[in-house]
CSV table of C-alpha atoms in Angstrom, one decimal:
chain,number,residue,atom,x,y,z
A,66,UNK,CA,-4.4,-15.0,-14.1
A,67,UNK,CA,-5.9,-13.1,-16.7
A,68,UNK,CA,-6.8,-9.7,-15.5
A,69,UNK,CA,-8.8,-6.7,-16.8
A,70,UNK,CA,-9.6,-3.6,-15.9
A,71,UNK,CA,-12.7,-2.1,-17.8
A,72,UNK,CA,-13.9,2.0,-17.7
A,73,UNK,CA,-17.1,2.3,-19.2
A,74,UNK,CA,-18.3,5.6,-20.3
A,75,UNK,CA,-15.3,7.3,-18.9
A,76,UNK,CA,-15.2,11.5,-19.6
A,77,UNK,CA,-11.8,12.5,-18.2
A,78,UNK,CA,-8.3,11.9,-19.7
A,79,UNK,CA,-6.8,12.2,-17.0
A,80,UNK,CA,-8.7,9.6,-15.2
A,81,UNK,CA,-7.7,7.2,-17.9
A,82,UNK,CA,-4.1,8.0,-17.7
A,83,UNK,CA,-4.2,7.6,-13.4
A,84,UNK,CA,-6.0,4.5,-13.8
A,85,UNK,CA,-2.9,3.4,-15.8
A,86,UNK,CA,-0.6,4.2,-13.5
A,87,UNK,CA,-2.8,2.7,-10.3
A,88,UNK,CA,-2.8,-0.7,-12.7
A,89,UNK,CA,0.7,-0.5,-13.4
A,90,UNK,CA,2.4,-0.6,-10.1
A,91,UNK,CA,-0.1,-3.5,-9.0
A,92,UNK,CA,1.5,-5.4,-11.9
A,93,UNK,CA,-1.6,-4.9,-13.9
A,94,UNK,CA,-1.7,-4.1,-18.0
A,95,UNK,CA,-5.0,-5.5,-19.4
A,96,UNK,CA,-6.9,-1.9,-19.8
A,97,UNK,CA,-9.9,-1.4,-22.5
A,98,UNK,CA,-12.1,1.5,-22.3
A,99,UNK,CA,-16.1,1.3,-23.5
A,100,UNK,CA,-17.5,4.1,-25.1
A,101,UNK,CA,-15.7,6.7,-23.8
A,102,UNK,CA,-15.9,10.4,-24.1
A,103,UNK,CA,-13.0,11.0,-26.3
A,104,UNK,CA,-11.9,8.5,-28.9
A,105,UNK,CA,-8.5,9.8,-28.5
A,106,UNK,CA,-8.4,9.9,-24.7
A,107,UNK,CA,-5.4,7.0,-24.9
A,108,UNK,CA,-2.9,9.9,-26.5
A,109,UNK,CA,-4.4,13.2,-25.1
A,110,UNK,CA,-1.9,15.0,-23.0
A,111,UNK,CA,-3.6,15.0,-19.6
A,112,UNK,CA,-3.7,10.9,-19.8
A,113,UNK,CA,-0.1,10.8,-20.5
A,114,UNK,CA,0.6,13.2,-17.7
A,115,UNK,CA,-1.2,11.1,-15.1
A,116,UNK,CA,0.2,8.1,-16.2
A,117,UNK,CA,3.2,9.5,-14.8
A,118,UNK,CA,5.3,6.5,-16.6
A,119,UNK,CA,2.8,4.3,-17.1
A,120,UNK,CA,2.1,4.8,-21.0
A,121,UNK,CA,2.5,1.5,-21.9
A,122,UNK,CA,-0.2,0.6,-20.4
A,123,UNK,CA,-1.6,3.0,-22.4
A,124,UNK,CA,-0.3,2.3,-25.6
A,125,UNK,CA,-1.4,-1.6,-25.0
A,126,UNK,CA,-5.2,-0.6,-24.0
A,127,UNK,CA,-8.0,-0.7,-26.3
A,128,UNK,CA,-11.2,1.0,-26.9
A,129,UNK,CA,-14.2,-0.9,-28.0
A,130,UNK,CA,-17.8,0.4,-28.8
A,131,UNK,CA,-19.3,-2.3,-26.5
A,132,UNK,CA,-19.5,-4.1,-23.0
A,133,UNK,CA,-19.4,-7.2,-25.1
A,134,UNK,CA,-16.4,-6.4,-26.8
A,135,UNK,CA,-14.5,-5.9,-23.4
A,136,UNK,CA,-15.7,-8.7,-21.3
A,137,UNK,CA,-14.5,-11.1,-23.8
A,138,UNK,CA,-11.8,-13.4,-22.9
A,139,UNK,CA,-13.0,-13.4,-19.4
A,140,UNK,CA,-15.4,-15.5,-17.3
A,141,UNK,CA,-15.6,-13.5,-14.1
A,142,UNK,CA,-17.4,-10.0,-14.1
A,143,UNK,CA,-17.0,-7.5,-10.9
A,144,UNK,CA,-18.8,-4.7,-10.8
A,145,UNK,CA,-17.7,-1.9,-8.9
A,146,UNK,CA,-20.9,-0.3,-6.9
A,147,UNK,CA,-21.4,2.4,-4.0
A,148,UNK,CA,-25.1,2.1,-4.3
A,149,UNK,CA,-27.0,-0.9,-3.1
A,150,UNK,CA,-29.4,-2.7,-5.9
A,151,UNK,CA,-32.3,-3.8,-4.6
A,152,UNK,CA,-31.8,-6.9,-7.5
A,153,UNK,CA,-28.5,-7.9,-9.0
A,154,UNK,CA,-25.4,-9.7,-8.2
A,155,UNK,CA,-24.4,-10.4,-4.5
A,156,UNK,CA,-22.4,-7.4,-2.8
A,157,UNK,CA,-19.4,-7.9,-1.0
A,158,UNK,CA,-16.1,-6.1,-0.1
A,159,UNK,CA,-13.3,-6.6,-2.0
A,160,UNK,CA,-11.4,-7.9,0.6
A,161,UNK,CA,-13.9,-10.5,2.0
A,162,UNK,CA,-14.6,-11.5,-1.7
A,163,UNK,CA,-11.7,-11.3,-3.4
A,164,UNK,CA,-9.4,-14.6,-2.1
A,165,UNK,CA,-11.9,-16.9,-2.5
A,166,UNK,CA,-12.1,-15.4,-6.1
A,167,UNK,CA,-8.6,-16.2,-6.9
A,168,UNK,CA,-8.8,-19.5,-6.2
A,169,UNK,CA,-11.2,-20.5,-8.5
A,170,UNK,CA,-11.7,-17.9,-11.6
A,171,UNK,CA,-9.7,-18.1,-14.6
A,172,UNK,CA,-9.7,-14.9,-16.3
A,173,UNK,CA,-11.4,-11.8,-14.1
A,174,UNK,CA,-12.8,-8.0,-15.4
A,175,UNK,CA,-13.1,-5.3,-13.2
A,176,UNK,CA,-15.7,-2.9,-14.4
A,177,UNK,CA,-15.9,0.6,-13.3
A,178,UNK,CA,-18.6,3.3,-14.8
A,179,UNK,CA,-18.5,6.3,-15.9
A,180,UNK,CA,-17.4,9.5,-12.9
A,181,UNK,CA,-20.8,11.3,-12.9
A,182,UNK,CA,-23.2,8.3,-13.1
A,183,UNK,CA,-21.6,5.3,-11.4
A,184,UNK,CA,-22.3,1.6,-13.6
A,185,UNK,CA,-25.8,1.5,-15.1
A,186,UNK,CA,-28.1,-1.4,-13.8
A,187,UNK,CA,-27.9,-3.2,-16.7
A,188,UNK,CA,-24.1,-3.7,-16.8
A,189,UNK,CA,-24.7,-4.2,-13.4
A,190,UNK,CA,-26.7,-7.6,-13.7
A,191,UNK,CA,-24.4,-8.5,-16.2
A,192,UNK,CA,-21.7,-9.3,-13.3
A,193,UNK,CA,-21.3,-12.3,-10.6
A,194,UNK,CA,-20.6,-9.9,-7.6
A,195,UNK,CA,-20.5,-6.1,-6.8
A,196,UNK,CA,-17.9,-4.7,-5.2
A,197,UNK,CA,-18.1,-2.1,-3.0
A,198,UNK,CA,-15.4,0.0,-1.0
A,199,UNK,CA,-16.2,0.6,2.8
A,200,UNK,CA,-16.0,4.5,2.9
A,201,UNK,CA,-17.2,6.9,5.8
A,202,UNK,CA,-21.4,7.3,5.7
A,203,UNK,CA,-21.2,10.2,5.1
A,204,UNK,CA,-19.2,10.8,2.4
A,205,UNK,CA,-18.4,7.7,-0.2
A,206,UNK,CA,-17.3,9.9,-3.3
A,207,UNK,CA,-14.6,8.2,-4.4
A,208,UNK,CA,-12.4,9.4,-7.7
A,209,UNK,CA,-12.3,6.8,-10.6
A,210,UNK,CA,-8.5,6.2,-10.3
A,211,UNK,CA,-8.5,5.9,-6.6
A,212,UNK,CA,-11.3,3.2,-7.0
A,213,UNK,CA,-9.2,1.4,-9.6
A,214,UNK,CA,-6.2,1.6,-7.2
A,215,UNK,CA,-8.1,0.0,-4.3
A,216,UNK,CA,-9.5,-3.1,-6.2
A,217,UNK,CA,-6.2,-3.4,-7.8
A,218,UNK,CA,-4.4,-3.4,-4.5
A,219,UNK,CA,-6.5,-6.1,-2.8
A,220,UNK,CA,-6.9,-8.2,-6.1
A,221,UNK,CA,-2.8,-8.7,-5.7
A,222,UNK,CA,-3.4,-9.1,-2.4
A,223,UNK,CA,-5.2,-12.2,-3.3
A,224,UNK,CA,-3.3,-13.3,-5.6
A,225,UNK,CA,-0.7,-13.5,-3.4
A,226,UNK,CA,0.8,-9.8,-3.4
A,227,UNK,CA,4.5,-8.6,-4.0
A,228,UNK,CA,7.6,-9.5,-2.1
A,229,UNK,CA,8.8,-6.0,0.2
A,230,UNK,CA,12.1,-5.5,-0.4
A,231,UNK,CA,14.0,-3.7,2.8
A,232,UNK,CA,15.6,-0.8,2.2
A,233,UNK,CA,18.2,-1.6,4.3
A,234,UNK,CA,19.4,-5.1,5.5
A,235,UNK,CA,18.4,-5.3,8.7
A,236,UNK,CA,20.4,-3.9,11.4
A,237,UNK,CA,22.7,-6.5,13.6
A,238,UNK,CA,23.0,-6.1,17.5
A,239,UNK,CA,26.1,-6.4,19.4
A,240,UNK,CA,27.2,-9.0,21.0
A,241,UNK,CA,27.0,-9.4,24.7
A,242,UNK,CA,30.5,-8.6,25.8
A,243,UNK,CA,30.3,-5.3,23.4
A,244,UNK,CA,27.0,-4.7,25.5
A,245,UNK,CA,29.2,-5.4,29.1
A,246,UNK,CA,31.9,-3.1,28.2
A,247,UNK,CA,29.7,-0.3,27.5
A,248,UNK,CA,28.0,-0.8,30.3
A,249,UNK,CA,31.2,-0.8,32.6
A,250,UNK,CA,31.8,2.2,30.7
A,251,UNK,CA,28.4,4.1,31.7
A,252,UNK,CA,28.9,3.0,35.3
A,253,UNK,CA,31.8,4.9,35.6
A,254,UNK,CA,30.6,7.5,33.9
A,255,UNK,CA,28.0,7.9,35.9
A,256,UNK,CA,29.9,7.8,39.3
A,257,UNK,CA,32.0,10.3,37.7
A,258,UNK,CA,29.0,12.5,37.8
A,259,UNK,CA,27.4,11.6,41.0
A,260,UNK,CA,24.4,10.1,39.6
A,261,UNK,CA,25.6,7.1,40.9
A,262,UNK,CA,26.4,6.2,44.1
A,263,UNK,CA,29.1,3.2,44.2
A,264,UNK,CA,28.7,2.7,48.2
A,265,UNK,CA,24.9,1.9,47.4
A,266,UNK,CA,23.9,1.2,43.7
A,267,UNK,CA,20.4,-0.4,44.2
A,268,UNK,CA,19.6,-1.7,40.8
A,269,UNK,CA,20.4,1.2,38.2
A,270,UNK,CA,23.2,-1.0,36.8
A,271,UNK,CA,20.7,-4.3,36.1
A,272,UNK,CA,17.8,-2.0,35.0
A,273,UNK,CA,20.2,-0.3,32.6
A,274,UNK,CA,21.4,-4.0,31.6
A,275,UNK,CA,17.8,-4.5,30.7
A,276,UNK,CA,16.9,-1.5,28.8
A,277,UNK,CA,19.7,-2.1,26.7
A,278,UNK,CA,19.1,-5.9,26.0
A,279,UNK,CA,15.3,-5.3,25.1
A,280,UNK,CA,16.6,-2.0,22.7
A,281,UNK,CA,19.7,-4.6,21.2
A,282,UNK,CA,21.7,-2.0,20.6
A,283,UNK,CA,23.8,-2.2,17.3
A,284,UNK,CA,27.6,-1.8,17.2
A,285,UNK,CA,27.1,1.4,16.0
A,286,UNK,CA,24.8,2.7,18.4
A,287,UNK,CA,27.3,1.2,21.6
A,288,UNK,CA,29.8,3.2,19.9
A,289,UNK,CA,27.8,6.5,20.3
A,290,UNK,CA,26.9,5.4,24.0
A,291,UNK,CA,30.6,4.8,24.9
A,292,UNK,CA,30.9,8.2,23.4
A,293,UNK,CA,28.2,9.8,25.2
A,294,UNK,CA,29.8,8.2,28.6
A,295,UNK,CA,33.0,9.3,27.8
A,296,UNK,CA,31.7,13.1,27.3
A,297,UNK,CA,30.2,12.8,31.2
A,298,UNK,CA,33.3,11.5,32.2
A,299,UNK,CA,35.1,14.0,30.9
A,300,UNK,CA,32.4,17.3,31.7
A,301,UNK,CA,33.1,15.7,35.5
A,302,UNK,CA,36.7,15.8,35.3
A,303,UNK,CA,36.9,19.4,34.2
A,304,UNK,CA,34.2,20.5,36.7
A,305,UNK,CA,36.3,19.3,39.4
A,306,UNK,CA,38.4,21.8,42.0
């Protein structure tokens, strides 16, 4: 879906250059820039810099004199808002509002004003819905990028998000008779060291068992436990007369 991510009135570089980067690893590229403070923002050093890899995000977004200039292409406008209008657009999370969005919109633009003054009214009443981003009450200062990097989160969220790739296979348990074996072991182990008393065993053996079959232990792991029975085994021997 087309997606675009619009900073209007926007003073610092390096804003511009983290708001890249936020886009970019939400799979985002669409970036134009209203009016901002510098007309060379896109290639200042402290943009690059906070792109931190992002540049060609950069180097694909656009600066335009006008609201009207950025919204076209698209037919849904979000505004992004920390203080309540008393007239304008409905306000909602982005997570209660943004699914339902992505199952009907075509072509959506995130709008996000300028770091000392928020969005003006006007652009404001301009958009469908406001967004707004549950912070604590007493303190909803959020930075521009950070902002950009929330919406951009939950809009892939519903739009279906990214696949997490493990960064190991998971782990695979032993099988049971690796389990039994290292659980004779540890019996005699812990006769060995008087912990346990063969001539009345209660139910150490069988609670072990458990514990082990709820931790599924992997082959790996039984061979550290054989190891670790062994050692008793062998601390008993030599602290025998």
């Amino acid at each position: 879906m087309k997606t675009r991510f619009i900073l209007i009135g926007t003073s610092h570089a390096g804003n511009v250059g983290a708001t890249a980067r936020a886009m970019k690893v939400m799979g985002f590229d669409d970036l134009v820039l209203v009016a901002p403070r510098w007309a060379d923002v896109l290639t200042r050093q402290e943009a690059i810099d906070r792109a931190s890899g992002a540049t060609d995000v950069l180097q694909r977004a656009r600066i335009v004199a006008t609201l009207d200039e950025a919204i076209d292409g698209v037919d849904t406008l979000c505004a992004t808002a920390m203080t309540p209008r008393d007239f304008g657009p409905p306000t909602a999370t982005p997570r209660e509002h943004l699914p339902g969005l992505a199952a009907r919109a075509q072509g959506v633009g995130f709008l996000f004003g300028s770091e000392r003054f928020g969005m003006r009214n006007e652009d404001v009443y301009r958009c469908h819905v406001a967004l707004t981003i549950p912070t604590a009450p007493d303190y909803g200062s959020l930075n521009l990028a950070a902002a950009v990097q929330l919406v951009a989160y939950e809009w892939r969220q519903a739009l279906g998000g990214f696949a997490v790739t493990p960064s190991a296979p998971p782990a695979q348990a032993a099988d049971a008779q690796a389990l039994a074996g290292m659980l004779a072991h540890w019996e005699q182990a812990l006769v060995a060291i008087g912990f346990l008393d063969p001539a009345a065993p209660k139910k150490l053996m069988p609670r072990l068992n458990q514990l082990f079959n709820r931790a599924q232990p992997t082959p790996e792991e039984i061979h550290i436990l054989r190891g670790v029975a062994k050692a008793m085994a062998q601390a008993a021997a030599k602290g025998k007369p």
